[in-house]
PDB file of C-alpha atoms and ligand atoms in Angstrom:
ATOM      1  CA  MET X   1       0.057  -0.015   0.027  1.00 61.00           C
ATOM      2  CA  ASN X   2       1.651   3.336  -0.634  1.00 81.00           C
ATOM      3  CA  SER X   3       1.534   6.335   1.518  1.00 91.00           C
ATOM      4  CA  LYS X   4      -1.889   8.125  -0.203  1.00 92.00           C
ATOM      5  CA  GLU X   5      -3.745   4.738   0.347  1.00 94.00           C
ATOM      6  CA  HIS X   6      -2.577   4.493   3.816  1.00 95.00           C
ATOM      7  CA  TRP X   7      -3.902   7.613   5.038  1.00 96.00           C
ATOM      8  CA  LYS X   8      -7.250   7.432   3.298  1.00 95.00           C
ATOM      9  CA  ASN X   9      -7.816   4.255   4.885  1.00 95.00           C
ATOM     10  CA  VAL X  10      -7.114   5.726   8.024  1.00 95.00           C
ATOM     11  CA  TYR X  11      -9.294   8.759   7.904  1.00 96.00           C
ATOM     12  CA  GLN X  12     -11.936   6.495   6.362  1.00 93.00           C
ATOM     13  CA  ASN X  13     -12.056   4.362   9.092  1.00 95.00           C
ATOM     14  CA  LYS X  14     -11.196   6.122  11.978  1.00 95.00           C
ATOM     15  CA  SER X  15     -12.804   9.258  13.321  1.00 96.00           C
ATOM     16  CA  ALA X  16     -10.850  12.472  14.059  1.00 95.00           C
ATOM     17  CA  GLU X  17     -11.090  12.201  17.346  1.00 96.00           C
ATOM     18  CA  GLU X  18      -9.938   8.260  17.429  1.00 96.00           C
ATOM     19  CA  VAL X  19      -6.605   8.557  15.827  1.00 97.00           C
ATOM     20  CA  SER X  20      -3.760   8.278  17.971  1.00 96.00           C
ATOM     21  CA  TRP X  21      -2.181  12.026  17.440  1.00 97.00           C
ATOM     22  CA  TYR X  22      -5.804  13.640  18.538  1.00 97.00           C
ATOM     23  CA  GLN X  23      -5.530  16.320  20.630  1.00 97.00           C
ATOM     24  CA  ARG X  24      -8.667  18.448  21.552  1.00 97.00           C
ATOM     25  CA  VAL X  25      -6.498  21.696  21.969  1.00 98.00           C
ATOM     26  CA  PRO X  26      -2.867  21.703  20.466  1.00 98.00           C
ATOM     27  CA  THR X  27      -1.298  23.550  23.335  1.00 98.00           C
ATOM     28  CA  VAL X  28       2.021  23.300  22.382  1.00 98.00           C
ATOM     29  CA  SER X  29       1.704  24.308  19.353  1.00 98.00           C
ATOM     30  CA  LEU X  30      -0.370  27.405  19.889  1.00 98.00           C
ATOM     31  CA  ALA X  31       1.875  28.380  22.785  1.00 98.00           C
ATOM     32  CA  ILE X  32       4.985  28.435  20.418  1.00 98.00           C
ATOM     33  CA  ILE X  33       2.616  30.733  17.910  1.00 98.00           C
ATOM     34  CA  HIS X  34       2.028  32.956  20.481  1.00 98.00           C
ATOM     35  CA  ASP X  35       5.415  32.766  21.716  1.00 98.00           C
ATOM     36  CA  VAL X  36       7.538  33.896  18.857  1.00 98.00           C
ATOM     37  CA  GLY X  37       4.929  36.825  18.324  1.00 98.00           C
ATOM     38  CA  LEU X  38       3.277  35.746  15.087  1.00 98.00           C
ATOM     39  CA  GLN X  39       1.190  38.711  13.852  1.00 98.00           C
ATOM     40  CA  LYS X  40      -2.550  37.938  12.952  1.00 98.00           C
ATOM     41  CA  ASN X  41      -1.847  39.061   9.104  1.00 98.00           C
ATOM     42  CA  GLN X  42       1.038  36.857   8.848  1.00 98.00           C
ATOM     43  CA  GLY X  43       1.005  33.424   6.626  1.00 98.00           C
ATOM     44  CA  ILE X  44       0.712  30.149   8.676  1.00 98.00           C
ATOM     45  CA  ILE X  45       0.965  26.433   6.993  1.00 98.00           C
ATOM     46  CA  ASP X  46      -0.065  23.461   8.867  1.00 98.00           C
ATOM     47  CA  VAL X  47       2.160  20.899   6.881  1.00 98.00           C
ATOM     48  CA  GLY X  48       0.206  17.761   7.169  1.00 98.00           C
ATOM     49  CA  GLY X  49      -2.345  19.216   9.065  1.00 98.00           C
ATOM     50  CA  GLY X  50      -4.651  16.341   8.710  1.00 98.00           C
ATOM     51  CA  ALA X  51      -8.121  16.804  10.536  1.00 98.00           C
ATOM     52  CA  SER X  52      -6.097  18.905  13.466  1.00 98.00           C
ATOM     53  CA  THR X  53      -8.160  21.338  15.271  1.00 98.00           C
ATOM     54  CA  LEU X  54      -5.296  24.068  14.875  1.00 98.00           C
ATOM     55  CA  VAL X  55      -7.102  25.368  12.327  1.00 98.00           C
ATOM     56  CA  ASP X  56     -10.214  25.909  14.325  1.00 98.00           C
ATOM     57  CA  CYS X  57      -8.057  27.461  16.905  1.00 98.00           C
ATOM     58  CA  LEU X  58      -6.662  30.033  14.685  1.00 98.00           C
ATOM     59  CA  LEU X  59      -9.301  31.016  13.119  1.00 98.00           C
ATOM     60  CA  GLN X  60     -10.941  31.657  16.514  1.00 98.00           C
ATOM     61  CA  GLU X  61      -8.192  34.029  17.297  1.00 98.00           C
ATOM     62  CA  GLU X  62      -8.702  35.642  13.910  1.00 98.00           C
ATOM     63  CA  PHE X  63      -5.412  34.753  12.098  1.00 98.00           C
ATOM     64  CA  GLU X  64      -6.460  35.772   8.599  1.00 98.00           C
ATOM     65  CA  ASP X  65      -4.051  33.597   6.271  1.00 98.00           C
ATOM     66  CA  ILE X  66      -3.849  30.050   7.120  1.00 98.00           C
ATOM     67  CA  SER X  67      -2.798  27.144   4.730  1.00 98.00           C
ATOM     68  CA  VAL X  68      -3.464  23.252   5.861  1.00 98.00           C
ATOM     69  CA  LEU X  69      -2.101  20.865   3.543  1.00 98.00           C
ATOM     70  CA  ASP X  70      -2.541  17.214   3.408  1.00 98.00           C
ATOM     71  CA  LEU X  71      -2.021  14.102   1.327  1.00 97.00           C
ATOM     72  CA  SER X  72      -5.203  13.170   2.133  1.00 97.00           C
ATOM     73  CA  PRO X  73      -8.349  14.963   0.632  1.00 97.00           C
ATOM     74  CA  GLN X  74     -10.569  12.890   3.019  1.00 97.00           C
ATOM     75  CA  ALA X  75      -8.459  14.333   6.288  1.00 98.00           C
ATOM     76  CA  LEU X  76      -9.047  17.944   5.019  1.00 98.00           C
ATOM     77  CA  GLU X  77     -12.763  17.176   4.079  1.00 98.00           C
ATOM     78  CA  VAL X  78     -13.404  16.374   7.983  1.00 97.00           C
ATOM     79  CA  ALA X  79     -11.804  19.428   9.112  1.00 98.00           C
ATOM     80  CA  LYS X  80     -13.947  21.388   6.683  1.00 98.00           C
ATOM     81  CA  GLN X  81     -16.918  19.958   7.570  1.00 98.00           C
ATOM     82  CA  ARG X  82     -16.572  20.478  11.112  1.00 98.00           C
ATOM     83  CA  LEU X  83     -15.778  24.164  10.409  1.00 98.00           C
ATOM     84  CA  GLY X  84     -18.591  25.026   7.814  1.00 98.00           C
ATOM     85  CA  LYS X  85     -18.625  28.401   6.358  1.00 98.00           C
ATOM     86  CA  ARG X  86     -15.804  29.420   8.507  1.00 98.00           C
ATOM     87  CA  ALA X  87     -13.544  26.638   6.062  1.00 98.00           C
ATOM     88  CA  GLU X  88     -14.015  29.465   3.285  1.00 98.00           C
ATOM     89  CA  SER X  89     -11.455  31.665   4.222  1.00 98.00           C
ATOM     90  CA  VAL X  90      -8.910  28.814   4.523  1.00 98.00           C
ATOM     91  CA  ASP X  91      -6.632  27.588   1.715  1.00 98.00           C
ATOM     92  CA  TRP X  92      -6.774  23.923   1.552  1.00 98.00           C
ATOM     93  CA  LEU X  93      -4.215  22.193  -0.214  1.00 98.00           C
ATOM     94  CA  ALA X  94      -4.607  18.298  -0.710  1.00 98.00           C
ATOM     95  CA  GLU X  95      -1.022  17.836  -1.662  1.00 97.00           C
ATOM     96  CA  ASP X  96       2.609  15.611  -0.840  1.00 97.00           C
ATOM     97  CA  ILE X  97       4.822  18.237   0.730  1.00 98.00           C
ATOM     98  CA  THR X  98       7.460  16.095  -0.807  1.00 97.00           C
ATOM     99  CA  GLN X  99       6.013  17.480  -4.264  1.00 97.00           C
ATOM    100  CA  PHE X 100       4.628  20.649  -3.452  1.00 98.00           C
ATOM    101  CA  SER X 101       5.386  24.167  -5.528  1.00 97.00           C
ATOM    102  CA  PRO X 102       4.344  26.897  -3.043  1.00 97.00           C
ATOM    103  CA  LYS X 103       2.419  29.720  -4.315  1.00 95.00           C
ATOM    104  CA  LYS X 104       2.995  31.983  -1.599  1.00 96.00           C
ATOM    105  CA  LYS X 105       5.635  32.415   1.739  1.00 98.00           C
ATOM    106  CA  VAL X 106       4.338  32.067   5.232  1.00 98.00           C
ATOM    107  CA  ALA X 107       5.642  33.383   8.442  1.00 98.00           C
ATOM    108  CA  PHE X 108       5.133  30.346  10.167  1.00 98.00           C
ATOM    109  CA  TRP X 109       5.538  26.472   9.173  1.00 98.00           C
ATOM    110  CA  HIS X 110       3.874  24.461  11.368  1.00 98.00           C
ATOM    111  CA  ASP X 111       4.357  20.229  11.211  1.00 98.00           C
ATOM    112  CA  ARG X 112       3.491  17.919  13.859  1.00 98.00           C
ATOM    113  CA  ALA X 113       4.015  14.664  13.478  1.00 98.00           C
ATOM    114  CA  VAL X 114       4.510  14.576   9.624  1.00 97.00           C
ATOM    115  CA  PHE X 115       8.600  15.153   9.064  1.00 98.00           C
ATOM    116  CA  HIS X 116       9.262  12.393  11.048  1.00 97.00           C
ATOM    117  CA  PHE X 117       7.597   9.509   8.078  1.00 97.00           C
ATOM    118  CA  LEU X 118      10.361  10.379   6.145  1.00 97.00           C
ATOM    119  CA  THR X 119      12.668   7.589   6.141  1.00 97.00           C
ATOM    120  CA  GLN X 120      14.372   8.103   3.026  1.00 96.00           C
ATOM    121  CA  SER X 121      16.901  11.019   2.608  1.00 97.00           C
ATOM    122  CA  GLU X 122      15.808  11.970  -0.768  1.00 97.00           C
ATOM    123  CA  ASP X 123      12.434  12.408   0.699  1.00 97.00           C
ATOM    124  CA  ARG X 124      13.795  14.693   3.387  1.00 97.00           C
ATOM    125  CA  ALA X 125      16.067  16.391   0.905  1.00 97.00           C
ATOM    126  CA  LYS X 126      12.810  17.609  -1.036  1.00 97.00           C
ATOM    127  CA  TYR X 127      11.111  18.298   2.271  1.00 98.00           C
ATOM    128  CA  LYS X 128      14.008  21.028   3.077  1.00 97.00           C
ATOM    129  CA  LYS X 129      14.186  22.329  -0.115  1.00 97.00           C
ATOM    130  CA  ILE X 130      10.306  23.002  -0.261  1.00 98.00           C
ATOM    131  CA  LEU X 131      10.755  24.454   3.518  1.00 98.00           C
ATOM    132  CA  ALA X 132      13.467  26.785   2.866  1.00 97.00           C
ATOM    133  CA  SER X 133      11.403  28.349  -0.454  1.00 97.00           C
ATOM    134  CA  SER X 134       8.144  28.624   1.426  1.00 98.00           C
ATOM    135  CA  VAL X 135       9.240  30.005   4.666  1.00 98.00           C
ATOM    136  CA  ILE X 136      10.377  34.241   4.927  1.00 98.00           C
ATOM    137  CA  SER X 137      13.391  35.054   6.145  1.00 97.00           C
ATOM    138  CA  GLY X 138      13.371  35.999   9.945  1.00 98.00           C
ATOM    139  CA  GLY X 139      10.349  33.268   9.822  1.00 98.00           C
ATOM    140  CA  TYR X 140       9.478  30.179  11.773  1.00 98.00           C
ATOM    141  CA  ILE X 141       9.572  26.745  11.599  1.00 98.00           C
ATOM    142  CA  MET X 142       7.800  24.311  14.279  1.00 98.00           C
ATOM    143  CA  ILE X 143       8.400  20.301  13.681  1.00 98.00           C
ATOM    144  CA  ALA X 144       6.683  17.855  16.203  1.00 98.00           C
ATOM    145  CA  VAL X 145       8.559  14.554  15.965  1.00 98.00           C
ATOM    146  CA  PHE X 146       8.889  11.728  17.930  1.00 97.00           C
ATOM    147  CA  SER X 147      12.275  11.871  20.890  1.00 94.00           C
ATOM    148  CA  ILE X 148      14.511   9.403  20.788  1.00 93.00           C
ATOM    149  CA  GLY X 149      13.198   7.108  23.449  1.00 89.00           C
ATOM    150  CA  GLY X 150       9.909   7.720  21.965  1.00 89.00           C
ATOM    151  CA  PRO X 151       7.466   5.321  19.878  1.00 92.00           C
ATOM    152  CA  GLU X 152       9.107   3.556  16.798  1.00 94.00           C
ATOM    153  CA  GLN X 153       6.104   3.907  14.586  1.00 94.00           C
ATOM    154  CA  CYS X 154       3.095   6.457  14.432  1.00 93.00           C
ATOM    155  CA  SER X 155      -0.024   5.157  12.523  1.00 94.00           C
ATOM    156  CA  GLY X 156       1.827   1.703  11.922  1.00 93.00           C
ATOM    157  CA  LEU X 157       4.152   3.204   9.721  1.00 95.00           C
ATOM    158  CA  ASP X 158       8.030   3.419  10.628  1.00 95.00           C
ATOM    159  CA  ILE X 159       9.185   6.943  11.860  1.00 96.00           C
ATOM    160  CA  VAL X 160      12.650   8.384  12.406  1.00 97.00           C
ATOM    161  CA  GLN X 161      13.026   9.709  15.934  1.00 97.00           C
ATOM    162  CA  TYR X 162      15.199  12.825  16.612  1.00 97.00           C
ATOM    163  CA  ASP X 163      16.898  14.847  19.184  1.00 97.00           C
ATOM    164  CA  ALA X 164      18.075  17.982  18.953  1.00 97.00           C
ATOM    165  CA  ASP X 165      21.711  17.501  17.606  1.00 97.00           C
ATOM    166  CA  LYS X 166      19.941  15.051  14.777  1.00 97.00           C
ATOM    167  CA  ILE X 167      17.320  17.267  13.733  1.00 98.00           C
ATOM    168  CA  LYS X 168      20.067  20.351  13.486  1.00 97.00           C
ATOM    169  CA  GLU X 169      22.255  18.339  11.312  1.00 96.00           C
ATOM    170  CA  GLU X 170      19.141  17.406   9.534  1.00 95.00           C
ATOM    171  CA  LEU X 171      17.804  21.086   8.532  1.00 93.00           C
ATOM    172  CA  GLY X 172      21.322  22.678   7.866  1.00 81.00           C
ATOM    173  CA  GLY X 173      23.043  25.877   8.996  1.00 88.00           C
ATOM    174  CA  GLU X 174      20.117  27.976   7.296  1.00 95.00           C
ATOM    175  CA  PHE X 175      17.718  27.177  10.031  1.00 97.00           C
ATOM    176  CA  GLN X 176      18.627  28.390  13.781  1.00 97.00           C
ATOM    177  CA  LEU X 177      17.322  26.073  16.682  1.00 97.00           C
ATOM    178  CA  ILE X 178      15.399  28.324  19.337  1.00 97.00           C
ATOM    179  CA  ASP X 179      13.605  26.300  21.358  1.00 98.00           C
ATOM    180  CA  GLU X 180      12.590  23.153  22.026  1.00 98.00           C
ATOM    181  CA  ARG X 181       9.843  21.800  24.165  1.00 98.00           C
ATOM    182  CA  VAL X 182       8.810  18.265  25.189  1.00 96.00           C
ATOM    183  CA  GLU X 183       5.414  17.017  25.453  1.00 96.00           C
ATOM    184  CA  GLN X 184       3.937  13.323  26.595  1.00 95.00           C
ATOM    185  CA  HIS X 185       1.045  13.084  24.356  1.00 96.00           C
ATOM    186  CA  GLN X 186      -1.866  11.010  26.027  1.00 96.00           C
ATOM    187  CA  THR X 187      -3.501   9.090  23.370  1.00 96.00           C
ATOM    188  CA  PRO X 188      -7.339   8.772  23.231  1.00 96.00           C
ATOM    189  CA  SER X 189      -6.720   5.062  23.936  1.00 95.00           C
ATOM    190  CA  GLY X 190      -4.687   6.059  27.207  1.00 95.00           C
ATOM    191  CA  ASN X 191      -0.913   5.466  26.081  1.00 94.00           C
ATOM    192  CA  ALA X 192       1.750   8.256  26.541  1.00 94.00           C
ATOM    193  CA  GLN X 193       3.812   9.215  23.804  1.00 95.00           C
ATOM    194  CA  LEU X 194       6.819  11.527  23.921  1.00 94.00           C
ATOM    195  CA  PHE X 195       6.793  14.162  21.587  1.00 96.00           C
ATOM    196  CA  CYS X 196       9.550  16.931  21.020  1.00 97.00           C
ATOM    197  CA  TYR X 197       8.684  20.430  19.718  1.00 98.00           C
ATOM    198  CA  PHE X 198      11.772  21.966  17.877  1.00 98.00           C
ATOM    199  CA  VAL X 199      11.609  25.645  16.625  1.00 98.00           C
ATOM    200  CA  PHE X 200      13.737  26.847  14.151  1.00 98.00           C
ATOM    201  CA  ARG X 201      14.199  30.721  12.774  1.00 98.00           C
ATOM    202  CA  LYS X 202      15.167  31.320   8.988  1.00 97.00           C
ATOM    203  CA  ARG X 203      18.037  33.360   8.811  1.00 94.00           C
TER     204      ARG X 203
HETATM  205  C1  SAM Z   1       0.415  11.813  12.240  1.00 83.18           C
HETATM  206  S1  SAM Z   1      -0.829  12.542  11.696  1.00 83.18           S
HETATM  207  C2  SAM Z   1      -0.727  13.997  12.214  1.00 83.18           C
HETATM  208  C3  SAM Z   1      -1.724  15.334  12.076  1.00 83.18           C
HETATM  209  C4  SAM Z   1      -1.967  16.494  12.567  1.00 83.18           C
HETATM  210  N1  SAM Z   1      -0.327  17.336  11.896  1.00 83.18           N
HETATM  211  C5  SAM Z   1      -1.923  16.416  13.771  1.00 83.18           C
HETATM  212  O1  SAM Z   1      -0.996  17.035  15.037  1.00 83.18           O
HETATM  213  O2  SAM Z   1      -3.294  16.316  14.234  1.00 83.18           O
HETATM  214  C6  SAM Z   1      -0.177  12.464  10.121  1.00 83.18           C
HETATM  215  C7  SAM Z   1      -0.792  13.494   8.824  1.00 83.18           C
HETATM  216  O3  SAM Z   1       0.412  13.870   8.017  1.00 83.18           O
HETATM  217  C8  SAM Z   1      -0.610  13.369   6.720  1.00 83.18           C
HETATM  218  N2  SAM Z   1       0.995  13.214   5.909  1.00 83.18           N
HETATM  219  C9  SAM Z   1       1.466  12.009   5.803  1.00 83.18           C
HETATM  220  N3  SAM Z   1       2.686  11.927   4.646  1.00 83.18           N
HETATM  221  C10 SAM Z   1       2.189  13.097   4.024  1.00 83.18           C
HETATM  222  C11 SAM Z   1       3.077  13.605   3.070  1.00 83.18           C
HETATM  223  N4  SAM Z   1       4.175  13.250   2.508  1.00 83.18           N
HETATM  224  N5  SAM Z   1       2.976  14.802   2.421  1.00 83.18           N
HETATM  225  C12 SAM Z   1       1.701  15.693   3.317  1.00 83.18           C
HETATM  226  N6  SAM Z   1       0.555  15.122   4.224  1.00 83.18           N
HETATM  227  C13 SAM Z   1       1.132  14.142   4.579  1.00 83.18           C
HETATM  228  C14 SAM Z   1      -1.301  12.298   6.781  1.00 83.18           C
HETATM  229  O4  SAM Z   1      -2.358  12.447   5.741  1.00 83.18           O
HETATM  230  C15 SAM Z   1      -1.840  12.634   8.185  1.00 83.18           C
HETATM  231  O5  SAM Z   1      -3.008  13.721   8.106  1.00 83.18           O
END
């Protein structure tokens, strides 16, 4: 099964509240967005946002330029249905991040539990190239991944675990690591997953 079919099955067979990565409120992501001082009119993209409630929270806070990208149109549809008319002010991008051609730059790139699925160095190289061309100079990148010592799979797929040194080496000198936070995520079925959130600033 290829990746697109995997995610289609996931979102067809489980509700948004049942998937292991579900958060009623994405508290750590929101705290980071607030702490870097993102302005309401600055662009933000949620890469691999799926059916996450981050977009709901950003709309509630009156952010004006929000894009949500995901490989799975089914996941985006769940979020759109939930938001109703409010979904009209969001750019929905049913795309593979490793093939994405950005049409505009953003000031904040949000990725929770997507980069860690890129187990092939060629895919990580494509991601980095697209990231570099998508974010304004001085903009922020938040990448949340499973920590070293955390789970070895996510959604039944192999992942790459990271610590600060490993992710810095991966992203290279164009991005400066400015913050790091740890989260013990509680899955809906009651398991704990150790996430690490890395915040970079583009030089
Ligand atoms: C573990 S879920 C995390 C969803 C969301 N970020 C959250 O925290 O609730 C991973 C998401 O990444 C999407 N995804 C996986 N590979 C992708 C790719 N190459 N390009 C875009 N989205 C991808 C999946 O469809 C899924 O919605």
